[in-house]
PDB file of C-alpha atoms in Angstrom:
ATOM      1  CA  UNK A   1     -17.661   3.767  -2.193  1.00  0.00           C
ATOM      2  CA  UNK A   2     -14.780   3.012   0.033  1.00  0.00           C
ATOM      3  CA  UNK A   3     -12.200   5.843   0.823  1.00  0.00           C
ATOM      4  CA  UNK A   4      -9.841   7.625   2.879  1.00  0.00           C
ATOM      5  CA  UNK A   5      -8.622  11.318   3.541  1.00  0.00           C
ATOM      6  CA  UNK A   6      -5.582  12.314   4.419  1.00  0.00           C
ATOM      7  CA  UNK A   7      -4.310  15.389   5.908  1.00  0.00           C
ATOM      8  CA  UNK A   8      -2.371  17.486   2.834  1.00  0.00           C
ATOM      9  CA  UNK A   9       1.194  16.936   3.544  1.00  0.00           C
ATOM     10  CA  UNK A  10       4.119  17.774   3.378  1.00  0.00           C
ATOM     11  CA  UNK A  11       4.250  17.925   6.775  1.00  0.00           C
ATOM     12  CA  UNK A  12       7.192  19.626   8.762  1.00  0.00           C
ATOM     13  CA  UNK A  13       8.412  19.333  12.301  1.00  0.00           C
ATOM     14  CA  UNK A  14      11.715  19.659  14.857  1.00  0.00           C
ATOM     15  CA  UNK A  15      12.702  16.292  16.487  1.00  0.00           C
ATOM     16  CA  UNK A  16      11.151  15.576  19.545  1.00  0.00           C
ATOM     17  CA  UNK A  17       7.958  17.672  18.580  1.00  0.00           C
ATOM     18  CA  UNK A  18       4.231  16.021  18.660  1.00  0.00           C
ATOM     19  CA  UNK A  19       2.981  14.789  15.621  1.00  0.00           C
ATOM     20  CA  UNK A  20      -0.611  14.052  14.299  1.00  0.00           C
ATOM     21  CA  UNK A  21      -1.526  13.137  10.647  1.00  0.00           C
ATOM     22  CA  UNK A  22      -5.092  13.155  10.517  1.00  0.00           C
ATOM     23  CA  UNK A  23      -7.490  10.534   8.495  1.00  0.00           C
ATOM     24  CA  UNK A  24     -10.922  10.142   7.665  1.00  0.00           C
ATOM     25  CA  UNK A  25     -12.672   7.618   6.027  1.00  0.00           C
ATOM     26  CA  UNK A  26     -16.151   6.431   4.123  1.00  0.00           C
ATOM     27  CA  UNK A  27     -16.979   2.643   3.913  1.00  0.00           C
ATOM     28  CA  UNK A  28     -19.812   0.816   3.336  1.00  0.00           C
ATOM     29  CA  UNK A  29     -19.346  -1.629   6.271  1.00  0.00           C
ATOM     30  CA  UNK A  30     -16.889  -2.342   9.034  1.00  0.00           C
ATOM     31  CA  UNK A  31     -13.598  -2.031   8.071  1.00  0.00           C
ATOM     32  CA  UNK A  32      -9.973  -2.320   9.237  1.00  0.00           C
ATOM     33  CA  UNK A  33      -8.034   0.458   9.591  1.00  0.00           C
ATOM     34  CA  UNK A  34      -3.920   0.930   8.738  1.00  0.00           C
ATOM     35  CA  UNK A  35      -1.213   3.149   9.004  1.00  0.00           C
ATOM     36  CA  UNK A  36       1.710   1.960   6.654  1.00  0.00           C
ATOM     37  CA  UNK A  37       5.016   3.977   6.084  1.00  0.00           C
ATOM     38  CA  UNK A  38       7.186   4.102   3.016  1.00  0.00           C
ATOM     39  CA  UNK A  39      10.959   5.079   3.799  1.00  0.00           C
ATOM     40  CA  UNK A  40      12.979   6.978   0.679  1.00  0.00           C
ATOM     41  CA  UNK A  41      13.386   3.810  -1.654  1.00  0.00           C
ATOM     42  CA  UNK A  42      11.546   1.292   0.592  1.00  0.00           C
ATOM     43  CA  UNK A  43       8.309  -0.485  -0.040  1.00  0.00           C
ATOM     44  CA  UNK A  44       4.979  -0.017   2.611  1.00  0.00           C
ATOM     45  CA  UNK A  45       5.548  -1.122   6.062  1.00  0.00           C
ATOM     46  CA  UNK A  46       2.619  -1.826   8.266  1.00  0.00           C
ATOM     47  CA  UNK A  47       3.191   0.291  11.223  1.00  0.00           C
ATOM     48  CA  UNK A  48      -0.360  -0.352  13.078  1.00  0.00           C
ATOM     49  CA  UNK A  49      -3.742  -1.665  12.688  1.00  0.00           C
ATOM     50  CA  UNK A  50      -6.832  -1.216  14.369  1.00  0.00           C
ATOM     51  CA  UNK A  51     -10.264  -4.322  13.502  1.00  0.00           C
ATOM     52  CA  UNK A  52     -13.001  -2.564  15.484  1.00  0.00           C
ATOM     53  CA  UNK A  53     -14.597   0.611  16.786  1.00  0.00           C
ATOM     54  CA  UNK A  54     -12.291   1.733  19.653  1.00  0.00           C
ATOM     55  CA  UNK A  55      -9.149  -0.227  19.306  1.00  0.00           C
ATOM     56  CA  UNK A  56      -5.979   1.375  19.713  1.00  0.00           C
ATOM     57  CA  UNK A  57      -3.356   0.468  17.520  1.00  0.00           C
ATOM     58  CA  UNK A  58       0.278   0.919  18.582  1.00  0.00           C
ATOM     59  CA  UNK A  59       3.745   0.820  17.218  1.00  0.00           C
ATOM     60  CA  UNK A  60       7.085   1.968  17.789  1.00  0.00           C
ATOM     61  CA  UNK A  61       5.464   4.818  19.672  1.00  0.00           C
ATOM     62  CA  UNK A  62       2.575   5.856  17.234  1.00  0.00           C
ATOM     63  CA  UNK A  63      -0.795   5.281  18.149  1.00  0.00           C
ATOM     64  CA  UNK A  64      -4.148   5.507  16.535  1.00  0.00           C
ATOM     65  CA  UNK A  65      -7.555   5.040  17.684  1.00  0.00           C
ATOM     66  CA  UNK A  66     -10.546   3.660  15.752  1.00  0.00           C
ATOM     67  CA  UNK A  67     -12.895   6.294  16.465  1.00  0.00           C
ATOM     68  CA  UNK A  68     -16.616   4.835  14.871  1.00  0.00           C
ATOM     69  CA  UNK A  69     -18.527   7.835  15.803  1.00  0.00           C
ATOM     70  CA  UNK A  70     -15.924  10.418  13.731  1.00  0.00           C
ATOM     71  CA  UNK A  71     -14.704   7.900  11.085  1.00  0.00           C
ATOM     72  CA  UNK A  72     -11.191   8.787  12.061  1.00  0.00           C
ATOM     73  CA  UNK A  73      -8.020   7.163  12.519  1.00  0.00           C
ATOM     74  CA  UNK A  74      -5.637   9.876  13.294  1.00  0.00           C
ATOM     75  CA  UNK A  75      -2.146   9.216  13.564  1.00  0.00           C
ATOM     76  CA  UNK A  76      -0.034  10.663  16.715  1.00  0.00           C
ATOM     77  CA  UNK A  77       3.078  10.477  18.396  1.00  0.00           C
ATOM     78  CA  UNK A  78       4.486  12.103  21.312  1.00  0.00           C
ATOM     79  CA  UNK A  79       8.195  12.893  20.631  1.00  0.00           C
ATOM     80  CA  UNK A  80       9.314  12.534  16.658  1.00  0.00           C
ATOM     81  CA  UNK A  81      13.094  11.248  15.737  1.00  0.00           C
ATOM     82  CA  UNK A  82      14.418  12.287  12.153  1.00  0.00           C
ATOM     83  CA  UNK A  83      14.188   8.819  11.811  1.00  0.00           C
ATOM     84  CA  UNK A  84      10.489   9.166  11.541  1.00  0.00           C
ATOM     85  CA  UNK A  85      11.019  11.038   8.380  1.00  0.00           C
ATOM     86  CA  UNK A  86       8.996   9.047   5.583  1.00  0.00           C
ATOM     87  CA  UNK A  87       5.530   8.984   3.651  1.00  0.00           C
ATOM     88  CA  UNK A  88       2.602   8.232   6.015  1.00  0.00           C
ATOM     89  CA  UNK A  89      -0.478   6.289   4.168  1.00  0.00           C
ATOM     90  CA  UNK A  90      -3.711   5.370   5.953  1.00  0.00           C
ATOM     91  CA  UNK A  91      -6.131   2.612   4.628  1.00  0.00           C
ATOM     92  CA  UNK A  92      -8.535   0.399   5.133  1.00  0.00           C
ATOM     93  CA  UNK A  93      -9.243  -2.755   4.423  1.00  0.00           C
ATOM     94  CA  UNK A  94     -13.087  -4.202   3.146  1.00  0.00           C
ATOM     95  CA  UNK A  95     -14.180  -6.880   0.739  1.00  0.00           C
ATOM     96  CA  UNK A  96     -10.482  -8.165  -0.119  1.00  0.00           C
ATOM     97  CA  UNK A  97      -9.299  -4.833  -1.104  1.00  0.00           C
ATOM     98  CA  UNK A  98      -6.808  -2.523   0.795  1.00  0.00           C
ATOM     99  CA  UNK A  99      -7.846   1.385  -0.470  1.00  0.00           C
ATOM    100  CA  UNK A 100      -5.266   3.897   0.573  1.00  0.00           C
ATOM    101  CA  UNK A 101      -5.618   7.833   1.315  1.00  0.00           C
ATOM    102  CA  UNK A 102      -3.152  10.023  -0.536  1.00  0.00           C
ATOM    103  CA  UNK A 103       0.157   9.956   1.793  1.00  0.00           C
ATOM    104  CA  UNK A 104       1.501  12.483   4.156  1.00  0.00           C
ATOM    105  CA  UNK A 105       5.346  13.019   3.527  1.00  0.00           C
ATOM    106  CA  UNK A 106       6.759  13.955   7.173  1.00  0.00           C
ATOM    107  CA  UNK A 107       9.791  15.491   7.502  1.00  0.00           C
ATOM    108  CA  UNK A 108      11.689  15.748  11.074  1.00  0.00           C
ATOM    109  CA  UNK A 109      14.927  18.510  11.394  1.00  0.00           C
ATOM    110  CA  UNK A 110      17.097  17.784  13.793  1.00  0.00           C
TER     111      UNK A 110
ATOM    112  CA  UNK B   1      13.904 -14.252   4.338  1.00  0.00           C
ATOM    113  CA  UNK B   2      12.014 -12.032   2.206  1.00  0.00           C
ATOM    114  CA  UNK B   3       8.448 -12.719   3.022  1.00  0.00           C
ATOM    115  CA  UNK B   4       7.221 -10.880  -0.620  1.00  0.00           C
ATOM    116  CA  UNK B   5       9.843 -10.991  -3.650  1.00  0.00           C
ATOM    117  CA  UNK B   6       9.716  -8.870  -6.472  1.00  0.00           C
ATOM    118  CA  UNK B   7      11.731  -8.628  -9.814  1.00  0.00           C
ATOM    119  CA  UNK B   8      13.581  -7.005 -11.177  1.00  0.00           C
ATOM    120  CA  UNK B   9      13.754  -3.785  -8.885  1.00  0.00           C
ATOM    121  CA  UNK B  10      14.525  -1.448 -11.692  1.00  0.00           C
ATOM    122  CA  UNK B  11      13.197  -1.963 -15.313  1.00  0.00           C
ATOM    123  CA  UNK B  12      13.952   0.874 -17.703  1.00  0.00           C
ATOM    124  CA  UNK B  13      12.230  -0.205 -21.300  1.00  0.00           C
ATOM    125  CA  UNK B  14      11.368   1.734 -24.715  1.00  0.00           C
ATOM    126  CA  UNK B  15       7.852   2.896 -25.277  1.00  0.00           C
ATOM    127  CA  UNK B  16       6.282   0.048 -27.296  1.00  0.00           C
ATOM    128  CA  UNK B  17       7.911  -3.008 -25.748  1.00  0.00           C
ATOM    129  CA  UNK B  18       6.623  -5.651 -23.599  1.00  0.00           C
ATOM    130  CA  UNK B  19       7.966  -6.516 -19.867  1.00  0.00           C
ATOM    131  CA  UNK B  20       6.927  -8.623 -17.138  1.00  0.00           C
ATOM    132  CA  UNK B  21       7.594  -8.504 -13.073  1.00  0.00           C
ATOM    133  CA  UNK B  22       7.907 -11.823 -11.425  1.00  0.00           C
ATOM    134  CA  UNK B  23       6.406 -11.999  -7.263  1.00  0.00           C
ATOM    135  CA  UNK B  24       6.124 -14.589  -5.211  1.00  0.00           C
ATOM    136  CA  UNK B  25       5.801 -14.644  -1.755  1.00  0.00           C
ATOM    137  CA  UNK B  26       6.607 -17.337   1.428  1.00  0.00           C
ATOM    138  CA  UNK B  27       4.142 -16.287   3.879  1.00  0.00           C
ATOM    139  CA  UNK B  28       1.160 -19.073   3.064  1.00  0.00           C
ATOM    140  CA  UNK B  29      -0.728 -16.289   2.076  1.00  0.00           C
ATOM    141  CA  UNK B  30      -3.737 -17.183  -0.343  1.00  0.00           C
ATOM    142  CA  UNK B  31      -4.372 -13.661  -1.827  1.00  0.00           C
ATOM    143  CA  UNK B  32      -2.247 -11.672  -4.313  1.00  0.00           C
ATOM    144  CA  UNK B  33      -1.928  -8.422  -5.272  1.00  0.00           C
ATOM    145  CA  UNK B  34      -0.614  -5.721  -7.495  1.00  0.00           C
ATOM    146  CA  UNK B  35      -0.445  -1.987  -6.561  1.00  0.00           C
ATOM    147  CA  UNK B  36       0.420   0.926  -8.753  1.00  0.00           C
ATOM    148  CA  UNK B  37       1.992   3.991  -7.154  1.00  0.00           C
ATOM    149  CA  UNK B  38       2.045   6.874  -9.105  1.00  0.00           C
ATOM    150  CA  UNK B  39       4.859   9.997  -9.332  1.00  0.00           C
ATOM    151  CA  UNK B  40       2.619  11.761  -6.593  1.00  0.00           C
ATOM    152  CA  UNK B  41       2.704   8.723  -4.287  1.00  0.00           C
ATOM    153  CA  UNK B  42      -0.583   7.429  -4.529  1.00  0.00           C
ATOM    154  CA  UNK B  43      -1.490   3.767  -4.346  1.00  0.00           C
ATOM    155  CA  UNK B  44      -4.281   2.137  -6.652  1.00  0.00           C
ATOM    156  CA  UNK B  45      -4.887  -1.522  -6.880  1.00  0.00           C
ATOM    157  CA  UNK B  46      -4.590  -3.137 -10.201  1.00  0.00           C
ATOM    158  CA  UNK B  47      -5.744  -6.832  -9.519  1.00  0.00           C
ATOM    159  CA  UNK B  48      -6.262  -9.582  -6.699  1.00  0.00           C
ATOM    160  CA  UNK B  49      -6.148 -13.195  -7.342  1.00  0.00           C
ATOM    161  CA  UNK B  50      -7.192 -15.490  -4.599  1.00  0.00           C
ATOM    162  CA  UNK B  51      -5.772 -18.769  -4.503  1.00  0.00           C
ATOM    163  CA  UNK B  52      -4.845 -18.709  -8.498  1.00  0.00           C
ATOM    164  CA  UNK B  53      -8.002 -16.787  -9.634  1.00  0.00           C
ATOM    165  CA  UNK B  54      -8.897 -13.368 -10.147  1.00  0.00           C
ATOM    166  CA  UNK B  55     -10.979 -11.619  -7.615  1.00  0.00           C
ATOM    167  CA  UNK B  56     -10.220  -7.886  -8.616  1.00  0.00           C
ATOM    168  CA  UNK B  57      -9.546  -6.276 -12.079  1.00  0.00           C
ATOM    169  CA  UNK B  58      -9.609  -2.332 -11.139  1.00  0.00           C
ATOM    170  CA  UNK B  59     -10.049  -1.295 -15.050  1.00  0.00           C
ATOM    171  CA  UNK B  60      -6.900  -1.434 -15.821  1.00  0.00           C
ATOM    172  CA  UNK B  61      -6.207  -1.123 -19.535  1.00  0.00           C
ATOM    173  CA  UNK B  62      -6.006  -5.048 -21.306  1.00  0.00           C
ATOM    174  CA  UNK B  63      -2.219  -4.611 -21.964  1.00  0.00           C
ATOM    175  CA  UNK B  64      -2.153  -5.424 -18.291  1.00  0.00           C
ATOM    176  CA  UNK B  65      -1.946  -9.324 -18.125  1.00  0.00           C
ATOM    177  CA  UNK B  66      -1.472 -10.584 -14.267  1.00  0.00           C
ATOM    178  CA  UNK B  67      -0.701 -14.637 -14.119  1.00  0.00           C
ATOM    179  CA  UNK B  68      -0.558 -16.628 -11.309  1.00  0.00           C
ATOM    180  CA  UNK B  69       0.945 -19.927 -11.876  1.00  0.00           C
ATOM    181  CA  UNK B  70       0.099 -20.782  -7.866  1.00  0.00           C
ATOM    182  CA  UNK B  71      -0.862 -19.293  -5.190  1.00  0.00           C
ATOM    183  CA  UNK B  72       2.351 -18.182  -3.790  1.00  0.00           C
ATOM    184  CA  UNK B  73       3.361 -16.571  -7.355  1.00  0.00           C
ATOM    185  CA  UNK B  74       1.894 -13.627  -9.205  1.00  0.00           C
ATOM    186  CA  UNK B  75       3.565 -12.123 -12.135  1.00  0.00           C
ATOM    187  CA  UNK B  76       2.690  -9.058 -14.020  1.00  0.00           C
ATOM    188  CA  UNK B  77       3.482  -8.689 -17.940  1.00  0.00           C
ATOM    189  CA  UNK B  78       2.584  -5.122 -19.661  1.00  0.00           C
ATOM    190  CA  UNK B  79       2.638  -5.362 -23.230  1.00  0.00           C
ATOM    191  CA  UNK B  80       3.005  -2.239 -25.795  1.00  0.00           C
ATOM    192  CA  UNK B  81       4.484  -0.042 -22.806  1.00  0.00           C
ATOM    193  CA  UNK B  82       3.482   3.447 -23.384  1.00  0.00           C
ATOM    194  CA  UNK B  83       5.018   6.414 -21.020  1.00  0.00           C
ATOM    195  CA  UNK B  84       2.665   7.168 -18.718  1.00  0.00           C
ATOM    196  CA  UNK B  85       2.832   2.916 -17.396  1.00  0.00           C
ATOM    197  CA  UNK B  86       6.197   4.626 -15.477  1.00  0.00           C
ATOM    198  CA  UNK B  87       5.571   4.444 -12.190  1.00  0.00           C
ATOM    199  CA  UNK B  88       6.192   2.107  -8.953  1.00  0.00           C
ATOM    200  CA  UNK B  89       4.690  -1.499  -8.786  1.00  0.00           C
ATOM    201  CA  UNK B  90       4.196  -3.231  -5.875  1.00  0.00           C
ATOM    202  CA  UNK B  91       3.194  -6.536  -4.873  1.00  0.00           C
ATOM    203  CA  UNK B  92       1.338  -7.717  -1.835  1.00  0.00           C
ATOM    204  CA  UNK B  93      -0.115 -10.817  -0.474  1.00  0.00           C
ATOM    205  CA  UNK B  94      -2.623 -11.102   2.742  1.00  0.00           C
ATOM    206  CA  UNK B  95      -4.454 -14.408   4.111  1.00  0.00           C
ATOM    207  CA  UNK B  96      -8.359 -14.003   4.576  1.00  0.00           C
ATOM    208  CA  UNK B  97     -10.501 -11.031   5.331  1.00  0.00           C
ATOM    209  CA  UNK B  98      -7.101  -8.714   5.359  1.00  0.00           C
ATOM    210  CA  UNK B  99      -7.788  -7.913   9.144  1.00  0.00           C
ATOM    211  CA  UNK B 100      -4.135  -8.733   9.673  1.00  0.00           C
ATOM    212  CA  UNK B 101      -3.128  -5.892   6.773  1.00  0.00           C
ATOM    213  CA  UNK B 102      -0.922  -6.858   4.028  1.00  0.00           C
ATOM    214  CA  UNK B 103       2.248  -7.721   3.246  1.00  0.00           C
ATOM    215  CA  UNK B 104       4.151  -5.573   0.646  1.00  0.00           C
ATOM    216  CA  UNK B 105       7.067  -6.144  -1.641  1.00  0.00           C
ATOM    217  CA  UNK B 106       9.897  -3.879  -2.189  1.00  0.00           C
ATOM    218  CA  UNK B 107       8.532  -2.525  -5.163  1.00  0.00           C
ATOM    219  CA  UNK B 108       9.453  -2.152  -9.017  1.00  0.00           C
ATOM    220  CA  UNK B 109      10.304   1.324 -10.531  1.00  0.00           C
ATOM    221  CA  UNK B 110       9.298   1.209 -14.159  1.00  0.00           C
ATOM    222  CA  UNK B 111      10.604   3.500 -16.282  1.00  0.00           C
ATOM    223  CA  UNK B 112       9.199   3.821 -19.821  1.00  0.00           C
ATOM    224  CA  UNK B 113      11.164   5.879 -22.326  1.00  0.00           C
TER     225      UNK B 113
END
């Protein structure tokens, strides 16, 4: 079946550190890939997306590249801020269904 | 204007009661969804409707009954609430093949006591 696996959290970093959150997927077709972010007490917001292999999604300093050969979509940011503290979800969309990874809680300390 | 709005935001109720959560989207999307987020933050699809027709029902107990009066609304009715139903329920909508992602509501935190 279709599934998404993210690195286990929680992840704690200092401000201005480099961030990577790993995400790999299993899919029977050619999914679109997404990162969603959930700030404390809020709903999910689309952070970035990529719809085909080698596409790079980017937003608010975050980037992720759709790697078909490694079935990965790792999230990166060069310099994190305290305001980036949230739960991050990797997801794939296929056959009218969005399948999420288990989420990674990120905490950034000043 | 809120794109996907859910009411209520919080719902506390006793076991055995029946409750409803309402969802409306003003994006003109043709597909709407209900997701459940458990205490560990795991998100799982429950239902999806396309133009008022049920297209996905992910082995949800039949105590849960979605209703879509039109393509802009998808309500969730829950009968005989159980402690294990406590969770955050998210409504979402999308258009076409979903390659642009879904738009989520802000969630309804249901607590069954």
